[in-house]
């Protein structure tokens, strides 16, 4: 049933990638989440997050099959408790040092703690999220190494500080390449080939042109960023591979953002669930997936990982999920 | 009767290969007809709903490996869903449809609004009563120290001393340590800090022509301190922010700005209520000392003249419009008349104050 090309590997084709959620269904979930969160004075948050991700993942379809998020509120709650304790300990250190007027040099310890926490949180949250995500029953996985990520972060941070921020683009790309490159999808591997120099130029150009056009170029800058994140991502399995391509234009972003803005303003925020679904549909529709990976042949290789501490620390420190 | 059945896709949790199966619905189980000889029976109680919407029902069963069945037949989905062991209360609500959800949303919003406008102020106010006065002291002192270090804060110490004498004579029985500080400025204004510092700008003193007006001003500021208005406002503001962020934990940028401004508007109306409370309380204080309360209304006339110079729309002012204040004060005076005595000592002190003001107009 697969077309074959000359070397015997399957011929390239376009795979469907579409979001099938509905604003009204998602609204239902958001409202119930809100109700339960208020009634439980916020404690319901991990379960609310689980429900939300379950719906959104379950409504996203690739190659005619849906994704699945099977993280649970209980797992994220446990992680949440651990995350709170961890962060509380660090804050307690800071307060003790300040209030007891101990030597300010001691502040180095909690500061290092906070700095260390970020790569560790990224590691933990990718490990959790990826293993709790599956497609056709096949789990994703994150095979990164905590130590390597930590090393990469320290090096990147120091260089960024020393170069007064300029190295930031290279730092960001090195993190992205590492993290995304360690994501597995069954026995297929993701790869991201971002280049610090290209990223730097992209952002410099975007920033200057946006200033110059009093903000109008921003939508084109956004499109460039989105395209850079998408176009450099690929999936490989043996000699088969998948490439992603961004098919959005700056104009698309402009129209899309303006409509979202109007929706939110004129409904005083009530339309937010519809905005979220719109956004996911937009993103999926602007990513073209082509390649020759045989998606009937992925095998289950990734382990289940249920420790959500990293995920929750990332939440609390407000780290976005995708760097 | 023939049982409902449909074609579905099965994933066996070992590879991503699609198996096409036939699913037949029974009262308490599903029968899966696969390529194998024997059909598989799965109890509905052992099935987990992975995803459900109008066009897709995703079911999971088994452990290690967990298998998934994807059903896309809308009619089958509708009926099968009813048979699946019910779903928690949660599932029933979430699938209850847009009308129920809109109703829940309306209830939630009304509840939040009620809390914000009624419950919150009530709780915040009572929270203040369990806070020790030392809080007010500390807060006021911090603010005063910061102001003192500021650039345009020139204290006129001579006039300040005179005013302190005046205040001690006017209001000897104090619970708070009041201290008047006169600052050289062209603004006609005065305000009180929670620790008892009363800052009066020199231009205000120049505009005051009468002993009774000064008494009214001091009475008003004293009332602010005694009623702990700063602490109460602070508590209400914090509580307001907490409620908003708790309810909208996933707020994006636009909503944050909208809500922030809504909170600010609400703060303004609180402080206007406090001004009114201070005005009426000042009246009582003057009454106790048997001072002529008309000094207070005259003070407002002075303010009104100053205000005439700048137009500030009603809804963003922190003080109720002065005409309003004059009105409710006059009503209070009419409804609660009392006799006043003369205050010779204070008249003398007032004279001294006016004399010591640099470059005043007569």
XYZ file of C-alpha atoms in Angstrom:
685
model
C 0.000 0.000 0.000
C 2.940 2.316 0.310
C 4.354 3.757 -2.869
C 7.989 2.945 -3.252
C 10.632 5.202 -4.719
C 13.694 4.052 -6.624
C 15.853 3.041 -3.697
C 13.099 0.951 -2.193
C 12.283 3.359 0.571
C 8.745 4.671 0.669
C 8.031 7.655 -1.598
C 7.521 11.040 0.010
C 4.005 12.138 0.740
C 2.198 14.772 2.734
C 0.818 13.751 6.109
C -2.239 15.414 7.547
C -1.794 17.476 10.682
C -4.935 19.135 11.883
C -6.560 20.261 15.098
C -10.127 19.144 15.537
C -11.059 20.765 18.798
C -14.149 22.860 19.242
C -14.347 26.106 21.145
C -17.576 25.207 22.841
C -16.290 21.847 24.090
C -13.129 23.466 25.377
C -15.179 26.222 26.974
C -17.011 23.523 28.918
C -13.737 22.153 30.218
C -12.384 25.576 31.126
C -15.552 26.566 32.959
C -15.721 23.367 34.944
C -12.030 23.723 35.758
C -12.650 27.206 36.988
C -15.610 26.168 39.084
C -13.689 23.363 40.725
C -10.606 25.522 41.210
C -12.585 28.152 43.047
C -14.385 25.613 45.189
C -11.095 23.967 46.174
C -9.336 27.313 46.593
C -6.907 26.484 43.812
C -5.912 22.972 44.851
C -7.694 21.539 41.828
C -5.072 23.084 39.522
C -3.131 19.870 38.684
C -6.320 18.035 37.762
C -7.515 21.019 35.797
C -4.268 21.009 33.872
C -4.539 17.287 33.190
C -8.070 17.642 31.823
C -7.083 20.552 29.666
C -4.071 18.771 28.160
C -6.063 15.582 27.674
C -8.632 17.449 25.651
C -6.227 19.521 23.592
C -3.916 16.611 22.781
C -6.886 14.347 22.060
C -8.242 16.849 19.595
C -4.984 17.089 17.651
C -4.788 14.688 14.759
C -1.744 13.549 12.838
C -2.001 11.174 9.928
C -5.618 10.407 10.845
C -4.906 9.404 14.427
C -5.177 11.478 17.544
C -2.556 12.210 20.164
C -3.125 11.301 23.763
C -1.996 12.841 26.991
C -2.199 10.406 29.842
C -0.721 12.401 32.662
C -2.962 12.510 35.683
C -3.866 15.154 38.200
C -2.549 12.928 40.972
C 0.913 12.686 39.389
C 1.078 16.408 38.825
C -0.207 17.100 42.315
C 2.591 15.066 43.863
C 5.068 16.872 41.674
C 3.412 20.124 42.668
C 3.957 19.423 46.351
C 7.585 18.556 45.759
C 8.020 21.652 43.613
C 6.559 23.855 46.332
C 8.827 22.353 48.959
C 11.865 22.818 46.764
C 11.088 26.433 45.988
C 10.050 27.135 49.575
C 13.386 25.829 50.838
C 15.252 28.153 48.498
C 13.120 31.125 49.491
C 13.493 30.224 53.174
C 17.248 30.338 52.694
C 16.989 33.797 51.207
C 14.742 35.079 53.966
C 16.873 33.625 56.744
C 19.985 35.214 55.316
C 18.303 38.587 54.934
C 16.287 38.689 58.147
C 19.035 37.325 60.360
C 21.392 39.749 58.653
C 23.862 36.996 57.826
C 26.650 37.648 55.401
C 25.160 38.535 52.002
C 27.802 36.306 50.417
C 25.737 33.382 51.648
C 23.068 34.410 49.155
C 25.209 32.708 46.574
C 23.800 29.378 47.729
C 20.122 30.012 47.010
C 21.018 31.964 43.872
C 22.947 28.977 42.563
C 20.002 26.888 43.657
C 17.607 28.913 41.559
C 19.968 28.864 38.606
C 20.381 25.112 38.874
C 16.685 24.582 39.194
C 15.915 25.865 35.742
C 17.747 23.286 33.649
C 16.642 20.604 36.083
C 13.064 21.724 35.732
C 13.310 21.710 31.954
C 14.736 18.198 32.061
C 12.068 16.938 34.412
C 9.225 18.532 32.580
C 10.271 17.203 29.173
C 10.754 13.735 30.612
C 7.314 13.811 32.129
C 5.428 15.412 29.270
C 6.975 13.291 26.555
C 6.417 10.002 28.285
C 2.832 10.974 29.058
C 2.196 11.700 25.395
C 1.390 9.012 22.891
C 0.052 8.480 19.394
C -1.617 5.229 18.375
C -0.547 3.912 21.743
C 3.139 4.582 21.061
C 4.763 6.753 23.705
C 7.069 9.674 23.152
C 10.142 9.915 25.317
C 12.916 12.232 26.348
C 16.379 10.726 26.441
C 18.325 13.774 27.525
C 20.787 13.623 30.376
C 20.363 15.927 33.333
C 24.097 16.462 33.724
C 24.621 17.327 30.065
C 21.776 19.817 30.097
C 23.092 21.349 33.286
C 26.571 21.693 31.783
C 25.145 23.229 28.623
C 23.145 25.711 30.686
C 26.029 26.801 32.865
C 28.338 27.276 29.899
C 25.646 29.118 27.978
C 24.722 31.336 30.901
C 28.311 32.324 31.615
C 29.051 33.092 27.979
C 25.841 35.079 27.698
C 26.710 37.158 30.734
C 30.260 37.730 29.534
C 29.097 38.848 26.080
C 26.433 41.068 27.620
C 23.638 39.000 26.130
C 24.851 38.573 22.585
C 25.665 34.900 23.046
C 22.031 34.431 24.062
C 21.002 33.397 20.552
C 23.640 30.679 20.434
C 22.744 29.604 23.949
C 19.061 29.320 23.076
C 19.790 27.312 19.951
C 22.176 24.988 21.748
C 19.503 24.242 24.344
C 16.877 23.754 21.667
C 19.067 21.471 19.595
C 19.880 19.372 22.631
C 16.430 19.067 24.110
C 14.455 18.549 20.926
C 17.142 16.271 19.549
C 16.623 13.949 22.497
C 12.933 13.466 21.946
C 11.905 10.045 20.741
C 8.663 9.001 19.151
C 8.644 5.262 19.570
C 11.726 4.217 17.624
C 11.877 7.431 15.630
C 14.016 10.388 16.702
C 13.492 14.114 16.437
C 16.231 16.422 15.359
C 16.497 20.184 15.489
C 19.222 22.006 13.660
C 19.138 25.562 14.853
C 22.060 27.860 14.222
C 22.899 30.599 16.697
C 24.103 32.984 14.030
C 20.976 32.661 11.896
C 18.797 33.057 14.969
C 20.686 36.155 16.030
C 20.309 37.777 12.621
C 16.632 36.834 12.479
C 15.939 38.534 15.772
C 18.113 41.542 15.103
C 16.417 42.130 11.780
C 13.026 41.571 13.350
C 13.704 43.957 16.180
C 15.097 46.766 14.057
C 12.409 46.539 11.399
C 9.707 46.445 14.021
C 11.043 49.616 15.588
C 11.383 51.208 12.191
C 7.823 50.417 11.150
C 6.411 51.364 14.537
C 5.379 47.812 15.269
C 3.838 46.705 12.009
C 6.726 44.418 11.059
C 6.170 42.514 14.292
C 3.837 40.048 12.599
C 6.461 39.215 10.007
C 9.010 38.806 12.755
C 6.656 36.436 14.506
C 6.225 34.465 11.319
C 9.997 34.256 10.879
C 10.349 32.936 14.422
C 7.589 30.390 13.941
C 9.108 29.296 10.640
C 12.527 28.954 12.241
C 11.126 26.743 14.978
C 9.209 24.593 12.516
C 11.446 24.296 9.484
C 14.465 23.092 11.413
C 12.606 20.237 13.090
C 12.714 16.797 11.530
C 11.943 13.217 12.455
C 14.078 10.244 11.509
C 13.684 6.504 11.571
C 16.502 4.609 10.002
C 16.674 5.945 6.457
C 13.181 7.373 6.522
C 12.512 10.908 7.516
C 9.916 13.622 7.943
C 10.446 17.316 7.346
C 8.274 20.111 8.633
C 7.612 23.298 6.760
C 5.940 26.479 7.864
C 3.440 27.695 5.306
C 2.293 30.799 7.127
C 2.906 34.345 5.922
C 3.301 37.482 7.944
C -0.091 38.516 6.697
C -1.577 35.315 8.107
C -0.167 36.166 11.496
C -1.459 39.695 11.261
C -5.021 38.667 10.458
C -4.955 35.878 12.993
C -3.658 38.019 15.862
C -5.995 40.919 15.194
C -9.033 38.668 15.243
C -7.886 37.088 18.518
C -7.372 40.502 20.035
C -10.830 41.672 19.023
C -12.409 38.475 20.290
C -10.803 38.815 23.688
C -11.500 42.496 24.090
C -15.090 42.468 22.968
C -16.050 39.498 25.071
C -14.040 40.681 28.073
C -12.071 37.478 27.972
C -14.954 35.026 27.762
C -13.838 34.038 24.257
C -10.444 32.831 25.483
C -11.286 29.125 25.049
C -12.285 29.796 21.454
C -9.101 31.765 20.976
C -7.042 28.815 22.194
C -8.733 26.401 19.793
C -8.405 28.894 16.944
C -4.723 29.218 17.704
C -4.139 25.475 17.671
C -6.041 25.111 14.410
C -4.017 27.923 12.934
C -0.700 26.440 14.007
C -1.536 22.956 12.765
C -2.828 24.238 9.458
C 0.341 26.193 8.831
C 2.680 23.274 9.354
C 3.177 21.011 6.372
C 4.522 17.577 7.171
C 6.184 15.714 4.329
C 8.356 12.677 4.275
C 8.538 8.979 3.893
C 8.351 7.576 7.390
C 6.150 4.542 7.579
C 3.900 5.337 10.481
C 2.565 1.824 10.652
C 5.955 0.612 11.815
C 6.787 2.600 14.909
C 7.513 0.428 17.903
C 7.052 1.042 21.615
C 10.477 1.878 22.972
C 9.964 4.606 25.497
C 9.364 3.955 29.160
C 6.565 5.379 31.193
C 7.817 8.068 33.556
C 5.464 9.334 36.198
C 7.435 11.889 38.226
C 5.941 15.263 37.481
C 8.159 17.384 39.765
C 10.049 18.960 36.877
C 6.779 19.768 35.149
C 5.443 21.494 38.231
C 8.615 23.434 38.993
C 8.509 24.705 35.410
C 4.918 25.738 35.968
C 5.683 27.623 39.134
C 8.679 29.389 37.688
C 6.515 30.197 34.702
C 8.919 28.548 32.260
C 7.127 28.051 28.978
C 6.980 24.417 27.935
C 8.750 24.717 24.641
C 11.938 26.695 24.886
C -32.777 -6.784 18.220
C -29.476 -6.424 16.504
C -26.761 -4.879 18.547
C -25.179 -1.681 17.355
C -21.866 -2.241 15.699
C -19.256 -0.323 13.761
C -15.862 -0.608 12.226
C -13.074 0.832 14.340
C -9.321 1.095 14.524
C -7.322 -0.754 17.114
C -3.804 0.012 18.252
C -2.147 -2.726 20.229
C 0.333 -0.635 22.199
C 3.299 -2.533 20.768
C 3.568 -0.882 17.384
C 1.754 1.870 15.518
C 0.190 -0.498 13.059
C -3.512 0.023 12.460
C -5.754 -2.966 12.937
C -9.274 -2.676 11.580
C -11.761 -4.359 13.861
C -15.489 -4.660 14.224
C -16.940 -3.406 17.491
C -20.293 -4.628 18.761
C -22.016 -2.930 21.666
C -23.676 -4.971 24.391
C -25.223 -3.856 27.653
C -22.161 -4.414 29.738
C -19.379 -5.168 27.323
C -17.916 -4.604 23.889
C -17.144 -7.438 21.549
C -14.161 -6.909 19.269
C -14.006 -8.996 16.121
C -10.439 -9.028 14.917
C -8.407 -11.158 12.533
C -8.032 -13.752 15.255
C -10.426 -16.601 15.600
C -11.949 -15.688 18.913
C -13.592 -12.297 19.353
C -12.354 -10.297 22.328
C -14.770 -9.372 25.085
C -14.059 -6.228 27.059
C -16.182 -5.238 30.013
C -17.387 -1.665 29.844
C -16.272 -1.238 33.443
C -12.705 -1.851 32.404
C -12.750 0.713 29.664
C -11.310 4.186 29.957
C -12.519 7.086 27.874
C -9.457 8.666 26.353
C -11.173 11.274 24.228
C -14.738 11.992 23.366
C -16.276 14.423 20.972
C -19.032 14.251 18.407
C -16.945 12.543 15.773
C -14.464 10.527 17.721
C -14.578 8.194 20.660
C -11.235 6.951 21.848
C -11.277 4.100 24.337
C -8.397 2.545 26.223
C -8.253 -0.869 27.832
C -5.734 -3.293 29.205
C -2.490 -2.581 30.981
C 1.005 -3.046 29.648
C 0.508 -2.765 26.879
C -2.503 -0.538 26.887
C -4.595 -0.772 23.754
C -6.606 1.942 22.082
C -9.799 1.711 20.032
C -10.722 4.667 17.841
C -14.384 4.847 16.804
C -15.528 7.424 14.301
C -19.138 6.483 13.732
C -21.133 9.391 15.171
C -24.262 7.402 15.813
C -22.412 4.598 17.540
C -20.562 7.127 19.639
C -23.736 8.786 20.829
C -25.289 5.551 21.980
C -22.153 3.861 23.269
C -21.338 6.839 25.412
C -24.568 6.398 27.271
C -23.693 2.824 28.144
C -20.233 3.595 29.412
C -20.245 3.474 33.166
C -20.888 6.692 34.255
C -18.753 8.755 34.297
C -18.196 10.648 37.121
C -20.108 13.689 37.806
C -17.200 15.392 36.109
C -17.788 13.772 32.747
C -21.462 14.463 32.897
C -20.950 18.134 33.500
C -18.275 18.514 30.875
C -20.480 16.893 28.278
C -23.578 18.757 29.292
C -23.570 21.128 26.374
C -23.065 24.810 25.802
C -26.229 25.991 27.525
C -25.308 24.390 30.829
C -21.803 25.712 30.522
C -23.005 29.209 29.784
C -25.209 28.996 32.845
C -22.304 27.831 34.993
C -20.185 30.645 33.577
C -22.880 33.173 34.439
C -23.142 31.844 37.989
C -19.372 31.889 38.421
C -19.049 35.418 37.135
C -21.840 36.677 39.389
C -20.276 34.903 42.339
C -16.883 36.433 41.625
C -18.405 39.873 41.225
C -20.287 39.501 44.494
C -17.129 38.467 46.282
C -15.142 41.263 44.774
C -17.637 44.004 45.551
C -19.077 42.833 48.849
C -17.366 39.941 50.539
C -13.860 41.166 49.881
C -14.189 44.663 51.340
C -15.918 43.207 54.366
C -13.209 40.641 55.025
C -10.374 43.055 54.295
C -11.767 45.613 56.692
C -12.012 43.079 59.460
C -8.546 41.804 58.719
C -7.281 45.253 59.623
C -8.741 45.065 63.089
C -6.507 42.135 63.937
C -3.447 43.991 62.752
C -1.548 45.750 65.493
C -1.091 49.501 65.377
C 2.641 48.935 65.145
C 2.029 48.035 61.478
C 0.612 51.451 60.796
C 3.561 52.987 62.611
C 6.088 51.089 60.561
C 4.351 51.727 57.284
C 3.983 55.430 57.932
C 7.555 55.764 59.052
C 8.863 53.979 55.937
C 6.854 56.212 53.663
C 7.846 59.352 55.536
C 11.535 58.432 55.481
C 11.337 57.899 51.742
C 9.562 61.184 51.216
C 12.049 63.034 53.381
C 14.865 61.832 51.141
C 12.988 62.976 48.090
C 14.050 65.994 46.117
C 11.285 68.527 46.613
C 10.524 67.912 50.222
C 11.487 71.143 52.008
C 10.288 71.091 55.556
C 9.548 74.405 57.217
C 10.451 73.492 60.787
C 9.364 76.740 62.433
C 5.821 76.601 61.131
C 5.716 72.871 61.823
C 6.445 73.458 65.515
C 3.690 76.064 65.712
C 1.251 73.717 64.040
C 2.137 70.935 66.424
C 1.356 73.206 69.350
C -1.909 74.045 67.665
C -2.813 70.422 67.221
C -1.923 69.453 70.785
C -4.150 72.261 72.049
C -6.972 71.355 69.702
C -6.881 67.665 70.386
C -5.019 66.806 73.580
C -6.507 63.371 74.140
C -4.759 61.416 71.423
C -4.209 57.711 71.041
C -1.813 58.231 68.189
C 1.384 60.281 68.089
C 0.411 63.002 65.705
C 3.104 65.142 64.202
C 2.460 67.904 61.726
C 5.046 68.589 59.071
C 4.763 71.671 56.896
C 6.333 71.342 53.456
C 7.043 74.278 51.178
C 5.023 73.784 48.040
C 2.733 75.553 45.630
C 0.125 72.852 45.863
C -2.961 73.318 47.949
C -2.980 69.934 49.592
C -2.558 68.013 52.818
C -2.474 64.333 53.689
C -1.917 61.991 56.583
C 0.358 58.965 56.903
C -0.693 55.930 58.926
C 1.802 56.584 61.692
C 0.374 59.993 62.566
C 2.503 62.241 60.388
C 0.285 64.933 58.890
C 1.856 66.656 55.924
C 0.479 70.075 55.032
C 1.756 72.007 52.025
C 2.560 75.643 52.748
C 0.254 76.985 50.013
C -2.665 75.330 51.786
C -1.815 77.255 54.937
C -1.590 80.483 52.984
C -5.053 79.941 51.541
C -6.564 79.273 54.951
C -7.884 82.545 56.329
C -9.660 81.391 59.420
C -8.860 79.471 62.566
C -11.925 77.281 62.098
C -10.745 76.186 58.660
C -7.424 75.023 60.069
C -9.238 73.161 62.816
C -11.421 71.510 60.164
C -8.397 70.464 58.108
C -6.602 68.953 61.066
C -9.768 67.211 62.214
C -10.124 65.640 58.780
C -6.550 64.385 58.658
C -6.726 63.124 62.242
C -9.807 61.137 61.277
C -7.936 59.438 58.419
C -5.308 58.220 60.848
C -7.731 57.172 63.551
C -9.837 55.197 61.088
C -6.665 53.547 59.693
C -7.729 54.307 56.145
C -4.325 53.587 54.623
C -4.161 50.111 56.140
C -7.709 49.370 55.094
C -7.061 50.501 51.552
C -3.909 48.416 51.419
C -5.699 45.296 52.636
C -8.502 45.765 50.146
C -6.080 46.226 47.279
C -4.090 43.120 48.106
C -7.219 41.068 48.619
C -8.530 42.352 45.297
C -5.419 41.264 43.434
C -5.396 37.891 45.162
C -8.965 37.143 44.213
C -8.420 38.139 40.628
C -5.248 36.119 40.201
C -6.731 33.091 41.947
C -9.766 33.086 39.697
C -7.928 33.739 36.469
C -4.735 31.798 36.958
C -4.235 31.372 33.252
C -4.574 34.980 32.364
C -2.869 36.193 29.243
C -1.427 39.633 28.749
C -4.560 41.475 27.647
C -6.716 40.147 30.415
C -4.054 41.056 32.952
C -4.187 44.674 31.858
C -7.983 44.796 31.772
C -8.252 43.308 35.248
C -5.505 45.484 36.623
C -7.288 48.616 35.544
C -10.599 47.375 36.790
C -8.951 46.883 40.169
C -7.592 50.415 40.114
C -11.021 51.860 39.440
C -12.354 49.935 42.363
C -9.578 51.297 44.576
C -10.581 54.807 43.678
C -14.126 54.334 44.837
C -12.886 52.937 48.131
C -10.778 55.978 48.783
C -13.702 58.242 48.015
C -15.709 56.408 50.637
C -12.885 56.917 53.054
C -12.796 60.626 52.340
C -16.456 60.830 53.138
C -15.933 58.869 56.323
C -13.099 61.201 57.296
C -15.236 64.270 56.573
C -18.088 63.098 58.749
C -15.717 61.932 61.460
C -14.010 65.321 61.416
C -17.408 66.858 61.991
C -17.831 64.744 65.116
C -14.403 65.657 66.347
C -15.105 69.350 65.872
C -18.398 68.872 67.608
C -16.665 67.316 70.602
C -14.311 70.264 70.871
C -17.212 72.593 70.238
C -15.616 74.082 67.155
C -17.671 75.727 64.457
C -17.980 73.082 61.719
C -18.521 75.655 59.021
C -14.748 75.962 58.946
C -14.733 72.620 57.197
C -17.149 73.714 54.490
C -15.138 76.899 54.013
C -12.051 74.744 53.575
C -13.802 72.893 50.800
C -14.719 76.151 49.145
C -11.001 76.925 49.058
C -10.286 73.540 47.512
C -13.048 74.022 44.993
C -11.475 77.239 43.852
C -8.172 75.417 43.333
C -9.862 72.590 41.532
C -11.532 74.897 39.146
C -8.108 75.276 37.659
C -7.778 71.641 36.610
C -10.548 69.522 35.193
C -10.462 65.912 36.351
C -13.273 63.582 35.249
C -15.387 62.304 38.117
C -14.697 58.643 37.750
C -10.933 58.850 38.145
C -10.774 61.242 41.045
C -9.678 59.975 44.395
C -11.771 62.537 46.237
C -15.477 62.947 45.789
C -16.063 66.146 43.891
C -15.847 69.000 46.321
C -19.345 70.255 45.582
C -20.538 66.858 46.746
C -18.576 67.164 49.947
C -19.849 70.637 50.644
C -23.351 69.376 50.071
C -23.275 66.437 52.443
C -21.421 68.416 55.055
C -23.975 71.198 54.981
C -26.715 68.630 55.339
C -24.934 67.139 58.334
C -24.507 70.537 59.953
C -28.168 71.299 59.456
C -29.326 67.995 60.872
C -26.959 68.055 63.820
C -26.578 71.574 65.173
C -24.619 72.264 68.309
C -23.312 75.282 70.125
C -19.747 76.374 69.724
C -17.447 78.047 72.185
C -14.557 80.368 71.514
C -11.018 79.118 71.497
C -8.849 82.025 72.491
C -5.665 80.024 72.828
C -6.071 78.558 69.376
C -6.853 81.967 67.892
C -3.547 83.219 69.204
C -1.666 80.209 67.890
C -3.350 80.633 64.532
C -2.236 84.246 64.427
C 1.337 83.161 65.089
C 1.154 80.608 62.329
C -0.127 83.050 59.764
C 2.539 85.574 60.729
C 5.365 83.121 60.392
C 4.401 82.063 56.876
C 6.979 83.458 54.482
C 5.745 85.861 51.790
C 2.052 85.364 52.350
C -0.572 87.434 50.633
C -3.044 89.283 52.788
